Each structure stands twice: as structure tokens, then as C-alpha cells.
Coordinates of C-alpha atoms in Angstrom, one line a residue:
Chain A
M1 CA 170.6 189.6 139.4
T2 CA 167.5 191.7 139.2
R3 CA 164.8 190.1 137.1
P4 CA 163.4 192.2 134.3
K5 CA 159.8 193.3 134.5
I6 CA 156.7 193.1 132.3
Y7 CA 154.0 195.6 133.4
L8 CA 150.3 195.0 132.6
F9 CA 148.5 198.4 132.6
G10 CA 144.8 198.6 132.0
D11 CA 141.3 198.3 133.2
S12 CA 139.3 195.4 134.8
I13 CA 140.4 193.0 132.1
T14 CA 143.9 193.6 133.3
E15 CA 143.0 193.8 137.0
S16 CA 141.3 190.4 136.8
S17 CA 144.1 188.8 134.7
F18 CA 145.3 186.7 137.7
S19 CA 142.0 185.1 138.3
L20 CA 141.6 181.4 137.4
G21 CA 143.1 180.9 133.9
G22 CA 143.8 184.6 133.6
W23 CA 146.1 185.9 130.9
G24 CA 148.3 187.7 133.4
A25 CA 148.8 184.6 135.5
S26 CA 149.6 182.6 132.3
L27 CA 152.2 185.2 131.4
A28 CA 153.7 185.0 135.0
H29 CA 153.8 181.2 134.7
H30 CA 155.3 181.3 131.2
F31 CA 158.1 183.7 132.4
S32 CA 158.4 182.1 135.9
R33 CA 162.2 181.9 135.8
T34 CA 162.9 184.9 133.5
A35 CA 160.7 188.0 134.2
D36 CA 158.4 189.5 136.8
V37 CA 154.9 190.2 135.6
V38 CA 153.6 193.2 137.5
L39 CA 149.9 193.9 137.6
R40 CA 148.7 197.5 137.3
G41 CA 145.0 196.9 136.5
Y42 CA 142.3 199.4 137.6
S43 CA 138.8 198.2 137.2
G44 CA 136.4 200.6 135.5
Y45 CA 139.1 203.1 134.5
N46 CA 139.2 204.8 131.1
T47 CA 142.1 206.6 129.4
R48 CA 141.0 209.9 130.9
W49 CA 141.4 208.6 134.4
A50 CA 144.5 206.6 133.5
L51 CA 146.2 209.8 132.3
K52 CA 145.4 211.4 135.7
V53 CA 147.1 208.6 137.6
L54 CA 150.0 207.8 135.2
E55 CA 152.7 209.5 137.2
R56 CA 151.5 208.0 140.5
V57 CA 151.4 204.4 139.0
F58 CA 154.8 204.9 137.2
P59 CA 156.7 207.5 139.2
A60 CA 159.6 209.3 137.6
S61 CA 162.0 207.7 140.1
Q62 CA 161.5 204.5 138.2
G63 CA 162.5 206.1 135.0
V64 CA 165.4 206.8 132.8
D65 CA 166.9 209.7 134.7
G66 CA 165.5 209.3 138.2
G67 CA 166.4 206.1 139.9
T68 CA 167.9 202.7 140.1
A69 CA 165.0 200.7 138.8
K70 CA 165.7 199.4 135.3
A71 CA 163.3 199.9 132.4
P72 CA 160.9 197.0 132.1
L73 CA 161.3 194.7 129.2
A74 CA 157.7 195.3 128.1
L75 CA 154.4 196.9 129.1
T76 CA 150.9 196.2 127.9
V77 CA 148.5 199.1 127.6
F78 CA 144.9 197.7 127.5
F79 CA 142.3 200.5 127.7
G80 CA 139.2 201.3 125.7
A81 CA 136.4 199.0 126.9
N82 CA 135.2 201.7 129.4
D83 CA 135.9 204.7 127.1
A84 CA 133.6 203.0 124.6
C85 CA 130.6 203.1 127.0
L86 CA 127.9 205.0 125.2
P87 CA 127.3 208.6 126.3
D88 CA 123.5 208.1 126.6
R89 CA 123.4 204.8 128.5
C90 CA 123.7 203.7 132.1
S91 CA 127.5 203.8 132.3
A92 CA 127.9 207.2 130.6
F93 CA 130.2 208.4 133.4
Q94 CA 132.9 206.1 132.0
H95 CA 132.5 207.3 128.4
V96 CA 135.3 209.1 126.7
P97 CA 134.7 210.5 123.2
L98 CA 136.6 208.6 120.4
Q99 CA 138.9 211.4 119.5
E100 CA 139.8 212.1 123.1
Y101 CA 140.4 208.3 123.6
K102 CA 142.8 208.4 120.7
R103 CA 144.6 211.5 122.1
N104 CA 144.8 210.0 125.5
L105 CA 146.2 206.7 124.3
H106 CA 148.8 208.7 122.3
S107 CA 149.7 210.6 125.5
I108 CA 150.0 207.4 127.5
V109 CA 152.3 205.8 125.0
S110 CA 154.4 209.1 124.8
F111 CA 154.7 209.0 128.5
F112 CA 156.2 205.5 128.5
K113 CA 158.4 206.2 125.5
K114 CA 159.9 209.1 127.4
L115 CA 160.1 207.3 130.8
W116 CA 161.6 204.1 129.3
P117 CA 162.9 204.6 125.8
T118 CA 164.0 200.9 125.5
T119 CA 160.8 199.3 126.7
L120 CA 158.5 197.5 124.3
V121 CA 155.0 199.1 124.6
L122 CA 152.3 196.7 123.4
L123 CA 148.8 198.0 122.8
I124 CA 145.7 195.8 123.2
T125 CA 142.4 196.8 121.7
P126 CA 139.2 196.5 123.6
P127 CA 137.4 193.2 123.2
P128 CA 134.2 192.7 121.2
I129 CA 130.9 193.2 123.0
D130 CA 128.0 190.8 123.2
E131 CA 125.2 193.3 123.6
E132 CA 122.6 190.7 124.6
A133 CA 124.7 189.6 127.5
R134 CA 125.4 193.2 128.4
C135 CA 121.7 193.8 128.9
R136 CA 121.5 190.9 131.3
H137 CA 124.6 191.8 133.4
P138 CA 124.6 195.6 134.0
Y139 CA 127.2 196.8 136.5
V140 CA 125.1 199.8 137.5
E141 CA 121.3 200.4 137.6
N142 CA 120.0 200.2 134.1
P143 CA 116.4 201.4 133.9
Q144 CA 116.5 201.6 130.1
G145 CA 117.4 197.9 129.8
L146 CA 119.7 198.8 126.9
P147 CA 123.3 197.7 126.6
E148 CA 125.7 200.3 127.9
R149 CA 128.2 199.2 125.3
T150 CA 127.8 198.1 121.7
N151 CA 130.1 196.0 119.5
N152 CA 130.2 198.6 116.8
A153 CA 131.3 201.3 119.2
A154 CA 134.0 199.0 120.7
G155 CA 135.1 198.4 117.1
E156 CA 135.6 202.1 116.5
Y157 CA 137.8 202.3 119.7
A158 CA 139.7 199.2 118.5
K159 CA 140.4 200.9 115.2
A160 CA 141.6 204.0 117.0
C161 CA 143.9 201.9 119.2
I162 CA 145.4 200.3 116.1
A163 CA 145.9 203.7 114.5
V164 CA 147.8 204.9 117.6
A165 CA 150.0 201.8 117.4
G166 CA 150.7 202.6 113.8
E167 CA 151.7 206.2 114.6
F168 CA 154.3 205.0 117.0
G169 CA 155.3 201.9 115.0
I170 CA 154.6 199.7 118.0
P171 CA 152.8 196.3 118.1
V172 CA 149.1 195.9 118.8
V173 CA 147.0 192.9 119.7
D174 CA 143.6 193.3 117.9
I175 CA 141.5 191.1 120.1
W176 CA 138.3 192.9 118.8
N177 CA 138.9 191.3 115.4
K178 CA 140.7 188.1 116.6
M179 CA 137.9 187.0 118.9
Q180 CA 135.1 187.5 116.3
Q181 CA 136.8 185.0 114.1
H182 CA 135.3 182.3 116.4
P183 CA 131.7 181.4 115.4
E184 CA 130.6 181.5 119.0
W185 CA 132.8 184.3 120.2
E186 CA 130.0 185.8 122.3
T187 CA 130.0 183.0 124.8
Y188 CA 133.2 181.2 124.0
Y189 CA 135.4 184.2 124.8
L190 CA 133.2 186.4 126.9
S191 CA 131.6 185.6 130.3
D192 CA 129.3 188.6 130.6
G193 CA 129.5 190.2 127.2
L194 CA 132.6 192.1 128.1
H195 CA 135.0 190.2 130.4
L196 CA 136.9 187.1 129.4
T197 CA 136.3 183.4 129.9
E198 CA 139.2 181.1 130.4
S199 CA 139.3 180.7 126.6
G200 CA 139.2 184.4 126.1
N201 CA 142.1 184.8 128.6
Q202 CA 144.0 182.1 126.7
V203 CA 143.6 184.0 123.4
V204 CA 145.0 187.2 125.0
F205 CA 147.9 185.3 126.5
E206 CA 148.8 183.7 123.2
E207 CA 148.5 186.9 121.2
V208 CA 150.7 188.7 123.8
I209 CA 153.5 186.2 123.8
T210 CA 153.3 186.0 120.0
K211 CA 153.8 189.8 119.7
L212 CA 156.5 189.7 122.4
R213 CA 158.3 187.0 120.4
D214 CA 157.9 188.9 117.2
E215 CA 159.7 191.8 118.9
G216 CA 162.5 189.5 120.2
L217 CA 161.2 188.9 123.7
S218 CA 160.8 185.2 124.4
L219 CA 162.1 182.4 126.7
E220 CA 165.0 181.9 124.3
S221 CA 166.1 185.6 124.5
I222 CA 165.6 186.4 128.2
P223 CA 168.3 184.9 130.5
V224 CA 167.1 182.3 133.0
D225 CA 167.4 183.3 136.7
L226 CA 169.9 180.8 138.2
P227 CA 170.7 177.3 137.0
L228 CA 167.9 175.1 135.9
I229 CA 167.6 171.7 137.6
N230 CA 168.5 170.0 134.3
D231 CA 171.7 172.0 134.1
I232 CA 172.9 170.9 137.6
D233 CA 175.3 167.9 137.6
P234 CA 173.9 165.2 139.9
K235 CA 177.5 164.1 140.6
D236 CA 178.6 167.6 141.7
P237 CA 175.6 169.9 142.2
L238 CA 177.4 172.7 143.9
K239 CA 179.6 173.3 140.8
A240 CA 176.5 175.0 139.2
F241 CA 176.5 177.7 141.9
L242 CA 180.1 178.9 141.7
H243 CA 180.2 182.4 140.3
Chain B
M1 CA 152.8 205.2 145.3
T2 CA 155.0 202.1 145.2
R3 CA 153.0 199.0 145.9
P4 CA 154.3 196.7 148.7
K5 CA 155.6 193.3 147.7
I6 CA 155.1 189.8 148.9
Y7 CA 157.9 187.4 147.8
L8 CA 157.4 183.7 147.3
F9 CA 160.7 181.9 147.7
G10 CA 161.0 178.1 147.3
D11 CA 161.3 175.1 145.1
S12 CA 159.1 173.8 142.2
I13 CA 155.9 174.0 144.3
T14 CA 156.6 177.8 144.4
E15 CA 157.9 178.0 140.8
S16 CA 154.8 176.4 139.5
S17 CA 152.5 178.5 141.7
F18 CA 151.3 180.6 138.8
S19 CA 150.1 177.6 136.8
L20 CA 146.3 177.1 136.4
G21 CA 144.7 177.5 139.8
G22 CA 148.1 177.9 141.4
W23 CA 148.4 179.4 144.9
G24 CA 150.8 182.2 143.8
A25 CA 148.4 183.3 141.1
S26 CA 145.5 183.2 143.6
L27 CA 147.5 185.4 146.0
A28 CA 148.3 187.8 143.2
H29 CA 144.6 188.0 142.3
H30 CA 143.6 188.4 146.0
F31 CA 146.0 191.3 146.4
S32 CA 145.4 192.6 142.8
R33 CA 145.0 196.2 144.0
T34 CA 147.2 196.2 147.1
A35 CA 150.4 194.2 146.7
D36 CA 152.7 192.7 144.1
V37 CA 153.3 189.0 144.5
V38 CA 156.8 188.3 143.3
L39 CA 157.8 184.8 142.3
R40 CA 161.2 183.4 143.2
G41 CA 160.7 179.7 142.8
Y42 CA 163.5 177.4 141.8
S43 CA 162.5 173.9 140.7
G44 CA 164.5 171.1 142.3
Y45 CA 166.4 173.3 144.8
N46 CA 167.0 172.3 148.3
T47 CA 168.0 174.6 151.2
R48 CA 171.7 173.9 150.6
W49 CA 171.5 175.3 147.1
A50 CA 169.1 178.1 148.3
L51 CA 171.7 179.3 150.7
K52 CA 174.3 179.4 147.9
V53 CA 172.1 181.8 145.8
L54 CA 170.3 183.8 148.6
E55 CA 172.4 186.9 148.1
R56 CA 171.9 186.8 144.3
V57 CA 168.2 186.4 144.6
F58 CA 167.9 189.0 147.3
P59 CA 170.8 191.4 146.8
A60 CA 171.9 193.7 149.7
S61 CA 171.0 196.7 147.6
Q62 CA 167.3 195.8 148.2
G63 CA 167.9 195.7 151.9
V64 CA 167.8 197.9 155.0
D65 CA 171.0 199.8 154.5
G66 CA 171.6 199.5 150.9
G67 CA 169.0 200.9 148.6
T68 CA 165.8 202.5 147.8
A69 CA 163.7 199.4 147.6
K70 CA 161.4 199.1 150.6
A71 CA 161.2 195.9 152.6
P72 CA 158.5 193.6 151.4
L73 CA 155.4 193.1 153.5
A74 CA 155.9 189.4 153.6
L75 CA 157.9 186.5 152.2
T76 CA 157.1 182.8 152.1
V77 CA 159.9 180.3 152.5
F78 CA 158.9 176.9 151.2
F79 CA 161.7 174.4 151.0
G80 CA 162.1 170.8 152.2
A81 CA 160.5 168.6 149.6
N82 CA 163.8 168.2 147.9
D83 CA 165.9 168.1 151.0
A84 CA 163.8 165.1 152.1
C85 CA 164.7 163.0 149.1
L86 CA 166.2 159.8 150.5
P87 CA 170.0 159.5 150.4
D88 CA 169.9 156.0 148.9
R89 CA 167.3 156.5 146.2
C90 CA 167.3 157.9 142.7
S91 CA 167.1 161.6 143.6
A92 CA 169.9 161.4 146.2
F93 CA 171.7 164.3 144.7
Q94 CA 169.0 166.6 146.1
H95 CA 169.1 165.1 149.6
V96 CA 170.1 167.3 152.5
P97 CA 170.4 165.6 156.0
L98 CA 167.7 166.6 158.4
Q99 CA 170.0 168.5 160.8
E100 CA 171.6 170.4 158.0
Y101 CA 168.1 171.2 156.6
K102 CA 167.2 172.7 159.9
R103 CA 170.5 174.7 160.1
N104 CA 170.0 175.9 156.5
L105 CA 166.5 177.0 157.1
H106 CA 167.6 178.8 160.2
S107 CA 170.3 180.6 158.2
I108 CA 167.8 181.5 155.5
V109 CA 165.4 183.1 158.0
S110 CA 168.3 184.9 159.8
F111 CA 169.3 186.3 156.4
F112 CA 165.9 187.8 155.8
K113 CA 165.5 189.1 159.4
K114 CA 168.8 191.0 158.9
L115 CA 168.0 192.2 155.4
W116 CA 164.4 193.2 156.2
P117 CA 163.7 193.4 159.9
T118 CA 160.1 194.5 159.5
T119 CA 159.1 191.8 156.9
L120 CA 156.8 189.0 157.9
V121 CA 158.6 185.7 157.1
L122 CA 156.2 182.8 156.8
L123 CA 157.5 179.3 156.6
I124 CA 155.7 176.5 154.8
T125 CA 156.4 172.8 155.5
P126 CA 157.0 170.3 152.7
P127 CA 153.7 168.6 151.6
P128 CA 152.9 165.0 152.4
I129 CA 154.2 162.4 149.9
D130 CA 152.1 159.7 148.2
E131 CA 154.8 157.0 147.7
E132 CA 152.8 154.9 145.3
A133 CA 152.4 157.8 142.9
R134 CA 156.1 158.7 143.3
C135 CA 157.0 155.2 142.0
R136 CA 154.9 155.9 138.9
H137 CA 156.2 159.4 138.2
P138 CA 160.0 159.5 138.8
Y139 CA 161.7 162.7 137.6
V140 CA 165.0 160.9 136.9
E141 CA 165.9 157.3 135.9
N142 CA 164.7 155.0 138.7
P143 CA 166.1 151.5 138.2
Q144 CA 165.2 150.5 141.8
G145 CA 161.5 151.3 141.2
L146 CA 161.4 152.6 144.8
P147 CA 159.9 156.1 145.7
E148 CA 162.7 158.7 146.0
R149 CA 160.7 160.3 148.8
T150 CA 158.7 158.9 151.6
N151 CA 155.9 160.4 153.6
N152 CA 157.6 159.7 156.9
A153 CA 160.8 161.4 155.9
A154 CA 158.8 164.4 154.6
G155 CA 157.1 164.5 158.0
E156 CA 160.5 164.7 159.8
Y157 CA 161.4 167.7 157.6
A158 CA 158.0 169.3 158.3
K159 CA 158.7 168.9 162.0
A160 CA 162.1 170.5 161.7
C161 CA 160.5 173.4 159.7
I162 CA 158.0 173.9 162.5
A163 CA 160.7 173.9 165.0
V164 CA 162.7 176.6 163.2
A165 CA 159.5 178.8 163.0
G166 CA 159.2 178.3 166.8
E167 CA 162.8 179.4 167.4
F168 CA 162.1 182.7 165.6
G169 CA 158.5 183.1 166.8
I170 CA 157.4 183.3 163.2
P171 CA 154.3 181.7 161.6
V172 CA 154.4 178.4 159.7
V173 CA 151.9 176.7 157.4
D174 CA 152.0 173.0 158.2
I175 CA 150.6 171.6 155.0
W176 CA 152.1 168.2 155.7
N177 CA 149.6 167.8 158.5
K178 CA 146.8 169.9 157.1
M179 CA 146.6 167.9 153.8
Q180 CA 146.5 164.6 155.5
Q181 CA 143.3 165.5 157.3
H182 CA 141.5 164.9 154.0
P183 CA 140.6 161.1 153.6
E184 CA 141.8 161.1 150.0
W185 CA 144.7 163.5 150.3
E186 CA 147.0 161.4 148.1
T187 CA 145.0 162.2 145.0
Y188 CA 142.8 165.2 146.1
Y189 CA 145.7 167.4 146.9
L190 CA 148.6 165.8 145.0
S191 CA 149.0 165.4 141.2
D192 CA 152.0 163.1 141.1
G193 CA 152.5 162.3 144.8
L194 CA 154.4 165.5 145.4
H195 CA 153.2 168.5 143.4
L196 CA 149.8 170.1 144.0
T197 CA 146.4 169.7 142.3
E198 CA 144.2 172.7 142.0
S199 CA 142.7 171.7 145.3
G200 CA 146.1 171.4 146.9
N201 CA 147.0 174.9 145.6
Q202 CA 143.7 176.2 147.0
V203 CA 144.6 174.8 150.5
V204 CA 148.1 176.5 150.4
F205 CA 146.5 179.8 149.2
E206 CA 143.9 179.7 152.0
E207 CA 146.4 178.8 154.7
V208 CA 148.8 181.5 153.6
I209 CA 146.2 184.3 153.6
T210 CA 144.9 183.0 157.0
K211 CA 148.4 183.3 158.5
L212 CA 149.0 186.7 156.9
R213 CA 145.7 187.9 158.3
D214 CA 146.6 186.5 161.8
E215 CA 149.7 188.7 161.5
G216 CA 147.8 191.8 160.5
L217 CA 148.2 191.6 156.7
S218 CA 144.9 191.5 154.9
L219 CA 142.8 193.4 152.3
E220 CA 141.5 195.5 155.2
S221 CA 145.0 196.5 156.4
I222 CA 146.9 197.2 153.2
P223 CA 146.0 200.4 151.4
V224 CA 144.3 200.1 148.0
D225 CA 146.3 201.5 145.1
L226 CA 144.1 204.4 143.7
P227 CA 140.4 204.9 144.0
L228 CA 138.1 201.9 143.5
I229 CA 135.4 202.2 140.8
N230 CA 132.8 202.1 143.6
D231 CA 134.4 205.1 145.3
I232 CA 134.3 207.2 142.1
D233 CA 131.3 209.6 142.0
P234 CA 129.5 209.1 138.7
K235 CA 128.4 212.7 138.7
D236 CA 132.0 214.0 139.1
P237 CA 134.5 211.2 138.4
L238 CA 137.6 213.4 138.3
K239 CA 137.2 214.5 141.9
A240 CA 138.5 211.1 142.9
F241 CA 141.8 211.8 141.2
L242 CA 142.7 215.1 142.9
H243 CA 145.6 214.7 145.2

């Protein structure tokens, strides 16, 4: 058998999702006998750059007409944290205007819908921003001393992401809202005002498997790859391996 | 581009390698922009069962003559902990005699050498066994109250694994010896006398990347997938994405 795949496509919060306690690693562990979780995270990228590389990351030969590779079960699209960098602050080169972000995200989803019509595309909003921590942890020189991202701006991009999901009728994980329900979300979920703590990773993992389950993708619905040890008869183990 | 793959093939210590702090997840994180780490771990399996399923896990269509999929960069083969179950104890149904283990492991490596002549096959020995902990944590009913595995027996299988690596001239990670160099290896590296703690996982991860590096596979030698954020010119970001 060829195991089905789940792709994770996004920015640094996706690229780092296999670090200690990361949401990608947790997904891979959760589906350890059922699906391959494939990492396509590109630190620093926004939707404008993602659009530029889409066909290189997901070549047509993997798609519906072109090749032998089957459509993945699911794919997460998790961009917006970099698009939401403010245009007049130190990370301005990553900024993408809100309306362009929305168009770009729409184009990205359209691309996948055409390449893999049966694949569940799951959007994830950018996380909330702790502006105080962002002042303390700039990624580039920051002579202004101001946060390069604000929580309000991230919230506008989160809303746009949710709107795009609505246009396609696909699920979306709204972690911008979800995380802020915790009284100490700034430090409980975020390590540097943007990236995720182990608890933040856990929330994303749980929200993703909940949405996948809502759409019919769960350990109960995806076939297990080869007999489980508990299904092997200790009196005649090889019986389990007959075709 | 299609990212190269690194397969992890083995028993429960492979299957659980994406749990918190797991060696598989650490590998996936280490190679997050360079290679896909693909999990093929089958809890409870010995080499006899592995041989039965080899062609289903790695179908010929993925191989040298059959299909479009490229040979993986590397593949870890990590069996022996279950083969080394004692034939007169509670997990006897998993036992494989030492000489058969050696033949089976030889056949498994031969299979990969034929399927993917260019792929680096890396053997990993079974870990040492803490017999006291094994008495306390049986996986099946254990009316005798005796450990189903002993450290001496595991050591014999580790030696056989090393011998097979020698026959092929391929690298081997000898974690049976390596772990016992720590004065408190029983609890520092093992959680239940057999499976790995976070520290045990860390050792396996470090040993694997060291062996891969010795054979020329490292972050320096494998191309990065798409421009890194530090290689993108803030004054003209899109330049980085021209073909």
C-alpha cells in the first residue's frame, strides 16, 4: 500500500512544527500508522512569495492529470503572520496588503482545488501577536524599537483568512481568536510574541485534528498500514500476514 | 523540486519516534528544509514479520526499474528488540532465533540494495534492556513474573546486527553499547526497560545524524528547498524567486 499524505504548507510556524512538542510532529505521531505528514514550511514567507513557488513545491506531475502520486488526504495552508507585518516598520519587506493577502490566499486554495479536487484544504489563521514581546525579540534591526507586527493587524488578516474559507466552503482553524480565550495567551501560547510555545503547538494540533475529524478524517476512517500487534494471534502470528 | 526522502523502518522504537522528543521528529526538524523523513515503524514486529511485509511497505513501483519515485537518500533499519524476546517467556511469540535474525536482517538489507542501489542503508542495533523494569511493565500477561527480554540476549542480537553491517560494509549505530556507557542508562535512556526516554531519543538522533554525516549526508550536502529568508534581499525580495 501507499500511505496517504497530509501536507503542511506555510511559514515558520509550519517549518518549525517538528521542533520539540511541535504540532506537525504531534500530527505525525497521531497518524503514525495511517498517514504521512509532509512538511512544506518556509520561514519568513508571505502569500506573495508562496504564490511564486507554488508550482515548484507542488509540481503538476503530482496532480490529477499528471502522474502517479495520489492526491493527499488533506493539506493545511497557514500563511498571514508575515503578510501582516506593518508596511512602515522594520519587517516591511514581508508585508502584503490585506486585499492582496486575501486574493493570494484565494489563488492558493484555487490552485490546490484544481490540482487535487478531492483533497481537504484546511486554512489556519495567523496567531495573535504579543506586541510587547515583539519589541524585545526583533528578527531584523529595529532602530524604531516598535513592534513590526500588531495584534489588531494580525486580526484583520485572520478575518480575511476566515472569509476566504467561507468563499470556498472549506474549514478554517481560527487560532487568532482561539488563543486569546486564554487569560495569559501572550506567554502561555507564544514564545516570542509570534511563534508557539509547546502549549501553543498543542492547541494548533488539537484544532487541526478536530477539523479533520469534522470532515471525516480520523484514526477511525483512515485504514491502518499493516496488522497492529494486538490483531496478531500469538498462537499463529504469520496468519496475519497472508494476503 | 521533489525533496529527497529518509525512511525510518523498524519496530515500536521507530513507530513512536515522533512522540514528544522522539528521534524521528528530531530528524524531521533537523532536515525541515532539505529532506522528508518518512515513518515506517511497526510496533511489535520482528525481522520475520518485517520480511513478510517488505514488498508491501516498499513496493517495486518505487524502485530502480519500476517507477518515477526517486531512491531515498537514506533508510534506517531498526529491528531486533522483539526478535530478542526469550523463547520461554511471556512474549515468546515475537522471538526469532539469533541465526534467523541475522539471515532476515541480511535479506532485508539485500532487498533495499537491489531496490535502491544508491540509498544509504543504516542499521541500528536493539537497545540495552533493563530487566528489572521489564518485570514491572509487561506488555502481555506475565504469570512467571520474569522479564521477557534480557540485556545479554539483546546484546547478542546487537552483535549480529553489527556483523550484518560489516558484511555489507554499511554503517551501524550500536546503541546497545553506546547507551550502557552512561552510569544510569537503565533509567536515563529507557522509560520501561526497553523504550526510550527523551534522552534516549536524543542519543539515537545524534548517532544517526553523525553516521549520515560520516557518509556525506548533512545539511551542508543536501540542497535547501527554496531560498532561505536570510538569502532574500529585503530591497528586492522577488528577485530570489526568479528561476
